[in-house]
PDB file of C-alpha atoms in Angstrom:
ATOM      1  CA  MET Z   1      -1.648   9.555  31.113  1.00  0.00           C
ATOM      2  CA  ARG Z   2      -1.947  11.056  27.409  1.00  0.00           C
ATOM      3  CA  GLY Z   3       0.823  11.702  25.026  1.00  0.00           C
ATOM      4  CA  GLY Z   4       1.600  12.141  21.431  1.00  0.00           C
ATOM      5  CA  VAL Z   5       0.010  14.426  18.792  1.00  0.00           C
ATOM      6  CA  ARG Z   6      -3.407  15.523  18.301  1.00  0.00           C
ATOM      7  CA  TRP Z   7      -4.035  17.558  15.186  1.00  0.00           C
ATOM      8  CA  LEU Z   8      -6.961  19.912  15.732  1.00  0.00           C
ATOM      9  CA  PRO Z   9      -7.748  23.366  14.174  1.00  0.00           C
ATOM     10  CA  PRO Z  10      -6.590  26.058  16.337  1.00  0.00           C
ATOM     11  CA  ALA Z  11      -9.148  28.062  18.424  1.00  0.00           C
ATOM     12  CA  LYS Z  12      -9.753  31.575  17.370  1.00  0.00           C
ATOM     13  CA  ASN Z  13      -7.221  34.290  18.415  1.00  0.00           C
ATOM     14  CA  SER Z  14      -4.924  31.444  19.714  1.00  0.00           C
ATOM     15  CA  THR Z  15      -1.230  31.712  19.486  1.00  0.00           C
ATOM     16  CA  ARG Z  16      -0.828  28.129  20.170  1.00  0.00           C
ATOM     17  CA  PRO Z  17       0.144  25.378  17.643  1.00  0.00           C
ATOM     18  CA  PRO Z  18      -2.451  22.969  16.693  1.00  0.00           C
ATOM     19  CA  TRP Z  19      -0.382  19.680  17.741  1.00  0.00           C
ATOM     20  CA  ARG Z  20       1.399  18.781  20.748  1.00  0.00           C
ATOM     21  CA  SER Z  21       4.824  17.261  20.608  1.00  0.00           C
ATOM     22  CA  CYS Z  22       5.293  13.501  20.889  1.00  0.00           C
ATOM     23  CA  ARG Z  23       9.121  13.757  20.475  1.00  0.00           C
ATOM     24  CA  ARG Z  24      11.607  12.847  23.251  1.00  0.00           C
ATOM     25  CA  ARG Z  25      15.391  13.734  23.186  1.00  0.00           C
ATOM     26  CA  TRP Z  26      17.869  11.366  24.606  1.00  0.00           C
ATOM     27  CA  PRO Z  27      19.223  10.459  27.145  1.00  0.00           C
ATOM     28  CA  ARG Z  28      16.248  11.656  29.325  1.00  0.00           C
ATOM     29  CA  PRO Z  29      14.009   8.943  29.818  1.00  0.00           C
ATOM     30  CA  ARG Z  30      10.673   9.730  31.665  1.00  0.00           C
ATOM     31  CA  LEU Z  31       8.555   7.112  33.481  1.00  0.00           C
ATOM     32  CA  PRO Z  32       4.716   7.366  33.176  1.00  0.00           C
ATOM     33  CA  VAL Z  33       3.177   9.457  35.846  1.00  0.00           C
ATOM     34  CA  ALA Z  34      -0.416  10.594  36.460  1.00  0.00           C
ATOM     35  CA  ARG Z  35      -1.931  13.689  35.394  1.00  0.00           C
ATOM     36  CA  GLY Z  36      -0.862  16.589  37.943  1.00  0.00           C
ATOM     37  CA  GLN Z  37       1.963  14.579  39.223  1.00  0.00           C
ATOM     38  CA  ASN Z  38       5.911  15.368  38.913  1.00  0.00           C
ATOM     39  CA  LEU Z  39       7.485  12.692  40.633  1.00  0.00           C
ATOM     40  CA  PRO Z  40       8.554   9.822  38.278  1.00  0.00           C
ATOM     41  CA  GLY Z  41       7.364   6.391  38.949  1.00  0.00           C
ATOM     42  CA  ARG Z  42       4.321   7.477  41.189  1.00  0.00           C
ATOM     43  CA  SER Z  43       1.428   6.610  38.832  1.00  0.00           C
ATOM     44  CA  THR Z  44      -2.270   6.140  39.534  1.00  0.00           C
ATOM     45  CA  MET Z  45      -2.839   4.291  36.053  1.00  0.00           C
ATOM     46  CA  PRO Z  46      -4.162   0.816  36.468  1.00  0.00           C
ATOM     47  CA  ARG Z  47      -1.664  -1.753  36.342  1.00  0.00           C
ATOM     48  CA  PRO Z  48      -2.679  -3.467  32.887  1.00  0.00           C
ATOM     49  CA  LEU Z  49      -2.017   0.029  31.218  1.00  0.00           C
ATOM     50  CA  ARG Z  50       1.280   0.564  32.986  1.00  0.00           C
ATOM     51  CA  ASN Z  51       2.163  -2.974  31.676  1.00  0.00           C
ATOM     52  CA  MET Z  52       1.178  -2.022  28.166  1.00  0.00           C
ATOM     53  CA  LEU Z  53       3.222   1.181  28.308  1.00  0.00           C
ATOM     54  CA  ALA Z  54       6.225  -0.583  29.671  1.00  0.00           C
ATOM     55  CA  ALA Z  55       6.109  -3.323  26.935  1.00  0.00           C
ATOM     56  CA  LEU Z  56       5.820  -0.428  24.036  1.00  0.00           C
ATOM     57  CA  MET Z  57       8.956   1.306  25.437  1.00  0.00           C
ATOM     58  CA  ALA Z  58      10.793  -2.010  25.387  1.00  0.00           C
ATOM     59  CA  LEU Z  59       9.750  -2.768  21.864  1.00  0.00           C
ATOM     60  CA  GLY Z  60      10.452   0.597  20.373  1.00  0.00           C
ATOM     61  CA  LEU Z  61       7.218   1.397  18.966  1.00  0.00           C
ATOM     62  CA  SER Z  62       5.980   4.636  18.298  1.00  0.00           C
ATOM     63  CA  GLY Z  63       2.783   5.770  16.242  1.00  0.00           C
ATOM     64  CA  CYS Z  64       1.353   9.110  15.239  1.00  0.00           C
ATOM     65  CA  MET Z  65      -2.050  10.134  13.219  1.00  0.00           C
ATOM     66  CA  SER Z  66      -3.382  13.406  12.534  1.00  0.00           C
ATOM     67  CA  THR Z  67      -6.434  12.735  14.797  1.00  0.00           C
ATOM     68  CA  VAL Z  68      -5.164   9.780  16.951  1.00  0.00           C
ATOM     69  CA  GLU Z  69      -3.360   9.829  20.213  1.00  0.00           C
ATOM     70  CA  VAL Z  70      -0.229   7.878  20.491  1.00  0.00           C
ATOM     71  CA  ALA Z  71       2.021   5.979  22.698  1.00  0.00           C
ATOM     72  CA  PRO Z  72       4.978   7.672  24.756  1.00  0.00           C
ATOM     73  CA  GLN Z  73       8.334   7.615  23.052  1.00  0.00           C
ATOM     74  CA  PRO Z  74      10.689   4.755  23.994  1.00  0.00           C
ATOM     75  CA  ARG Z  75      14.327   5.460  24.815  1.00  0.00           C
ATOM     76  CA  ALA Z  76      16.300   4.410  21.316  1.00  0.00           C
ATOM     77  CA  SER Z  77      19.843   4.472  19.899  1.00  0.00           C
ATOM     78  CA  ILE Z  78      20.126   5.141  16.102  1.00  0.00           C
ATOM     79  CA  PRO Z  79      23.266   4.235  14.276  1.00  0.00           C
ATOM     80  CA  ALA Z  80      24.669   7.665  12.872  1.00  0.00           C
ATOM     81  CA  SER Z  81      25.650   6.150   9.591  1.00  0.00           C
ATOM     82  CA  GLY Z  82      23.861   4.018   6.992  1.00  0.00           C
ATOM     83  CA  GLN Z  83      21.365   4.356   4.305  1.00  0.00           C
ATOM     84  CA  THR Z  84      17.774   3.732   4.260  1.00  0.00           C
ATOM     85  CA  GLN Z  85      16.089   1.262   2.060  1.00  0.00           C
ATOM     86  CA  VAL Z  86      12.549   1.031   0.309  1.00  0.00           C
ATOM     87  CA  VAL Z  87      10.977  -2.094   1.512  1.00  0.00           C
ATOM     88  CA  SER Z  88      10.600  -5.263  -0.796  1.00  0.00           C
ATOM     89  CA  ALA Z  89       7.126  -5.902  -2.427  1.00  0.00           C
ATOM     90  CA  ALA Z  90       6.775  -8.801   0.049  1.00  0.00           C
ATOM     91  CA  ASN Z  91       6.572  -6.470   2.795  1.00  0.00           C
ATOM     92  CA  ALA Z  92       3.995  -4.528   0.906  1.00  0.00           C
ATOM     93  CA  ALA Z  93       2.217  -7.536   0.565  1.00  0.00           C
ATOM     94  CA  ALA Z  94       2.178  -8.500   4.168  1.00  0.00           C
ATOM     95  CA  LEU Z  95       0.690  -5.042   5.006  1.00  0.00           C
ATOM     96  CA  ASN Z  96      -2.337  -5.526   2.729  1.00  0.00           C
ATOM     97  CA  SER Z  97      -2.779  -9.203   3.941  1.00  0.00           C
ATOM     98  CA  LEU Z  98      -3.246  -7.769   7.342  1.00  0.00           C
ATOM     99  CA  ARG Z  99      -5.976  -5.521   6.237  1.00  0.00           C
ATOM    100  CA  ALA Z 100      -7.531  -8.001   4.125  1.00  0.00           C
ATOM    101  CA  GLN Z 101      -8.155  -9.979   7.340  1.00  0.00           C
ATOM    102  CA  TYR Z 102     -10.391  -7.188   8.562  1.00  0.00           C
ATOM    103  CA  GLY Z 103     -12.026  -6.603   5.379  1.00  0.00           C
ATOM    104  CA  LEU Z 104     -10.202  -3.596   4.436  1.00  0.00           C
ATOM    105  CA  PRO Z 105      -8.964  -2.787   0.827  1.00  0.00           C
ATOM    106  CA  GLY Z 106      -5.229  -2.909   0.170  1.00  0.00           C
ATOM    107  CA  LEU Z 107      -3.016   0.100   0.229  1.00  0.00           C
ATOM    108  CA  ARG Z 108      -1.016   1.350  -3.057  1.00  0.00           C
ATOM    109  CA  PRO Z 109       2.688   2.336  -2.697  1.00  0.00           C
ATOM    110  CA  ASP Z 110       2.962   6.043  -3.018  1.00  0.00           C
ATOM    111  CA  ALA Z 111       6.012   7.452  -4.038  1.00  0.00           C
ATOM    112  CA  THR Z 112       5.440  10.909  -2.399  1.00  0.00           C
ATOM    113  CA  LEU Z 113       4.489   9.200   1.019  1.00  0.00           C
ATOM    114  CA  GLY Z 114       7.617   7.279   0.459  1.00  0.00           C
ATOM    115  CA  ARG Z 115       9.750  10.314   0.077  1.00  0.00           C
ATOM    116  CA  VAL Z 116       8.076  11.477   3.593  1.00  0.00           C
ATOM    117  CA  ALA Z 117       8.933   8.367   5.258  1.00  0.00           C
ATOM    118  CA  ASP Z 118      12.317   8.303   3.834  1.00  0.00           C
ATOM    119  CA  GLY Z 119      13.196  11.791   4.815  1.00  0.00           C
ATOM    120  CA  HIS Z 120      12.039  11.422   8.193  1.00  0.00           C
ATOM    121  CA  ALA Z 121      14.268   8.226   8.633  1.00  0.00           C
ATOM    122  CA  ARG Z 122      17.370   9.941   7.432  1.00  0.00           C
ATOM    123  CA  ASP Z 123      16.527  12.980  10.025  1.00  0.00           C
ATOM    124  CA  MET Z 124      16.330  10.655  12.724  1.00  0.00           C
ATOM    125  CA  ILE Z 125      19.564   8.818  11.711  1.00  0.00           C
ATOM    126  CA  ALA Z 126      21.567  12.002  11.321  1.00  0.00           C
ATOM    127  CA  ASN Z 127      20.373  13.639  14.407  1.00  0.00           C
ATOM    128  CA  GLY Z 128      20.185  10.636  16.776  1.00  0.00           C
ATOM    129  CA  PHE Z 129      16.552  10.713  17.983  1.00  0.00           C
ATOM    130  CA  PHE Z 130      13.404   8.707  17.551  1.00  0.00           C
ATOM    131  CA  GLY Z 131      10.070  10.472  17.553  1.00  0.00           C
ATOM    132  CA  HIS Z 132       7.398  11.879  15.480  1.00  0.00           C
ATOM    133  CA  VAL Z 133       8.849  15.535  15.444  1.00  0.00           C
ATOM    134  CA  SER Z 134      11.486  16.341  13.011  1.00  0.00           C
ATOM    135  CA  SER Z 135      15.001  18.042  14.239  1.00  0.00           C
ATOM    136  CA  ASN Z 136      13.533  21.379  12.685  1.00  0.00           C
ATOM    137  CA  GLY Z 137      10.258  20.825  14.840  1.00  0.00           C
ATOM    138  CA  ASN Z 138       7.871  19.718  12.123  1.00  0.00           C
ATOM    139  CA  SER Z 139       5.285  17.325  12.804  1.00  0.00           C
ATOM    140  CA  ILE Z 140       4.119  14.583  10.279  1.00  0.00           C
ATOM    141  CA  VAL Z 141       1.422  16.809   8.794  1.00  0.00           C
ATOM    142  CA  GLU Z 142       3.810  19.633   7.899  1.00  0.00           C
ATOM    143  CA  ARG Z 143       6.398  17.080   6.508  1.00  0.00           C
ATOM    144  CA  THR Z 144       3.753  15.552   4.375  1.00  0.00           C
ATOM    145  CA  ARG Z 145       2.594  19.078   3.157  1.00  0.00           C
ATOM    146  CA  ALA Z 146       6.153  19.884   2.349  1.00  0.00           C
ATOM    147  CA  GLN Z 147       6.361  17.276  -0.143  1.00  0.00           C
ATOM    148  CA  GLY Z 148       3.234  18.727  -1.951  1.00  0.00           C
ATOM    149  CA  TYR Z 149       0.597  15.896  -0.769  1.00  0.00           C
ATOM    150  CA  ALA Z 150      -2.385  17.525  -0.046  1.00  0.00           C
ATOM    151  CA  PHE Z 151      -4.065  15.038   2.143  1.00  0.00           C
ATOM    152  CA  CYS Z 152      -7.408  14.133   3.913  1.00  0.00           C
ATOM    153  CA  HIS Z 153      -5.718  11.682   6.006  1.00  0.00           C
ATOM    154  CA  VAL Z 154      -2.270  11.076   7.253  1.00  0.00           C
ATOM    155  CA  ALA Z 155      -0.557   8.670   9.782  1.00  0.00           C
ATOM    156  CA  GLU Z 156       2.993   7.706  10.801  1.00  0.00           C
ATOM    157  CA  ASN Z 157       4.023   4.490  12.669  1.00  0.00           C
ATOM    158  CA  LEU Z 158       7.505   4.099  13.724  1.00  0.00           C
ATOM    159  CA  ALA Z 159       9.500   1.045  15.113  1.00  0.00           C
ATOM    160  CA  MET Z 160      13.021   0.182  15.775  1.00  0.00           C
ATOM    161  CA  GLY Z 161      15.085  -3.125  16.746  1.00  0.00           C
ATOM    162  CA  GLN Z 162      12.563  -5.737  14.936  1.00  0.00           C
ATOM    163  CA  ARG Z 163      14.416  -7.692  12.301  1.00  0.00           C
ATOM    164  CA  THR Z 164      11.586  -8.374   9.875  1.00  0.00           C
ATOM    165  CA  PHE Z 165       8.472  -6.473   9.004  1.00  0.00           C
ATOM    166  CA  ASP Z 166       6.155  -9.293   9.863  1.00  0.00           C
ATOM    167  CA  THR Z 167       7.370  -8.954  13.294  1.00  0.00           C
ATOM    168  CA  VAL Z 168       7.149  -5.143  13.198  1.00  0.00           C
ATOM    169  CA  LEU Z 169       3.223  -5.530  12.180  1.00  0.00           C
ATOM    170  CA  GLN Z 170       2.908  -8.217  15.229  1.00  0.00           C
ATOM    171  CA  HIS Z 171       3.897  -5.587  17.709  1.00  0.00           C
ATOM    172  CA  TRP Z 172       1.958  -2.537  16.202  1.00  0.00           C
ATOM    173  CA  MET Z 173      -1.042  -4.817  16.284  1.00  0.00           C
ATOM    174  CA  THR Z 174      -0.763  -4.898  20.119  1.00  0.00           C
ATOM    175  CA  SER Z 175      -0.856  -1.320  20.393  1.00  0.00           C
ATOM    176  CA  PRO Z 176      -4.204   0.536  20.123  1.00  0.00           C
ATOM    177  CA  SER Z 177      -2.779   3.688  18.379  1.00  0.00           C
ATOM    178  CA  HIS Z 178      -0.512   1.534  15.912  1.00  0.00           C
ATOM    179  CA  ARG Z 179      -3.323  -0.716  15.204  1.00  0.00           C
ATOM    180  CA  SER Z 180      -5.464   2.296  14.482  1.00  0.00           C
ATOM    181  CA  ASN Z 181      -3.467   3.661  11.788  1.00  0.00           C
ATOM    182  CA  LEU Z 182      -2.793   0.200  10.083  1.00  0.00           C
ATOM    183  CA  LEU Z 183      -6.617  -0.615  10.053  1.00  0.00           C
ATOM    184  CA  HIS Z 184      -7.636   2.943   8.998  1.00  0.00           C
ATOM    185  CA  ARG Z 185     -10.512   2.849   6.546  1.00  0.00           C
ATOM    186  CA  GLU Z 186      -9.717   6.063   4.858  1.00  0.00           C
ATOM    187  CA  VAL Z 187      -6.218   5.918   3.804  1.00  0.00           C
ATOM    188  CA  THR Z 188      -5.232   4.568   0.603  1.00  0.00           C
ATOM    189  CA  GLY Z 189      -1.777   4.730  -0.100  1.00  0.00           C
ATOM    190  CA  PHE Z 190       1.568   4.386   2.078  1.00  0.00           C
ATOM    191  CA  GLY Z 191       5.318   4.723   1.989  1.00  0.00           C
ATOM    192  CA  LEU Z 192       7.729   2.524   3.958  1.00  0.00           C
ATOM    193  CA  VAL Z 193      11.529   2.569   4.644  1.00  0.00           C
ATOM    194  CA  ARG Z 194      13.819   0.776   6.513  1.00  0.00           C
ATOM    195  CA  GLY Z 195      17.160   2.298   8.212  1.00  0.00           C
ATOM    196  CA  PRO Z 196      20.262   1.137   9.985  1.00  0.00           C
ATOM    197  CA  GLY Z 197      19.336  -0.365  13.324  1.00  0.00           C
ATOM    198  CA  ASN Z 198      16.283  -1.675  12.033  1.00  0.00           C
ATOM    199  CA  LEU Z 199      14.480   1.370  11.900  1.00  0.00           C
ATOM    200  CA  TRP Z 200      11.149   1.447  10.435  1.00  0.00           C
ATOM    201  CA  VAL Z 201       8.956   4.277   9.240  1.00  0.00           C
ATOM    202  CA  LEU Z 202       5.381   3.889   7.957  1.00  0.00           C
ATOM    203  CA  VAL Z 203       3.566   6.576   6.471  1.00  0.00           C
ATOM    204  CA  LEU Z 204      -0.238   6.141   5.512  1.00  0.00           C
ATOM    205  CA  GLY Z 205      -2.288   8.629   3.899  1.00  0.00           C
ATOM    206  CA  ARG Z 206      -5.191   9.561   1.492  1.00  0.00           C
ATOM    207  CA  PRO Z 207      -4.843  12.469  -0.807  1.00  0.00           C
ATOM    208  CA  GLY Z 208      -7.239  15.365  -1.007  1.00  0.00           C
ATOM    209  CA  CYS Z 209     -10.890  14.717  -0.528  1.00  0.00           C
TER     210      CYS Z 209
END
């Protein structure tokens, strides 16, 4: 089963949007199903893959990148009030320490990417959803461009429920799509915010090539 966002140039004369929605509105949970099937719960996916998807749904994880497929959205409940906060320098150091373990350069905090992350966190809080598509239908690509960030690469990881960023990183590293975003060689900057209900939004990017 495939789910999430794949950002590709539209075909000639095509009226279809170049991305597919990876957002789910609650409360309408959907179980994994094999391609071409309509009945929930009847999947021909290998058991290890089904187990991994179930674990991700329980953890409250979600990842998006302009060229990377992502895991299905879990059901979530976000408090309707509260403020987001920019994460501490210690959390930024934890992200760069993780990348250093794989021989990758550190990432610089980027104010524009921080605004992208903060804006999406506030949107999810205000409108009670958890996903990569904004309440107005914008994707991470459109949200980033709207902030004036001309990028070569952009990615977004979401999580909810984990009390510490170290725990968030541990969970993201167990998911191929989240791990790919964290360890992407081309990104150079990031924005990271935390919202009420332990909502985490990480946006990674590289400005115009």
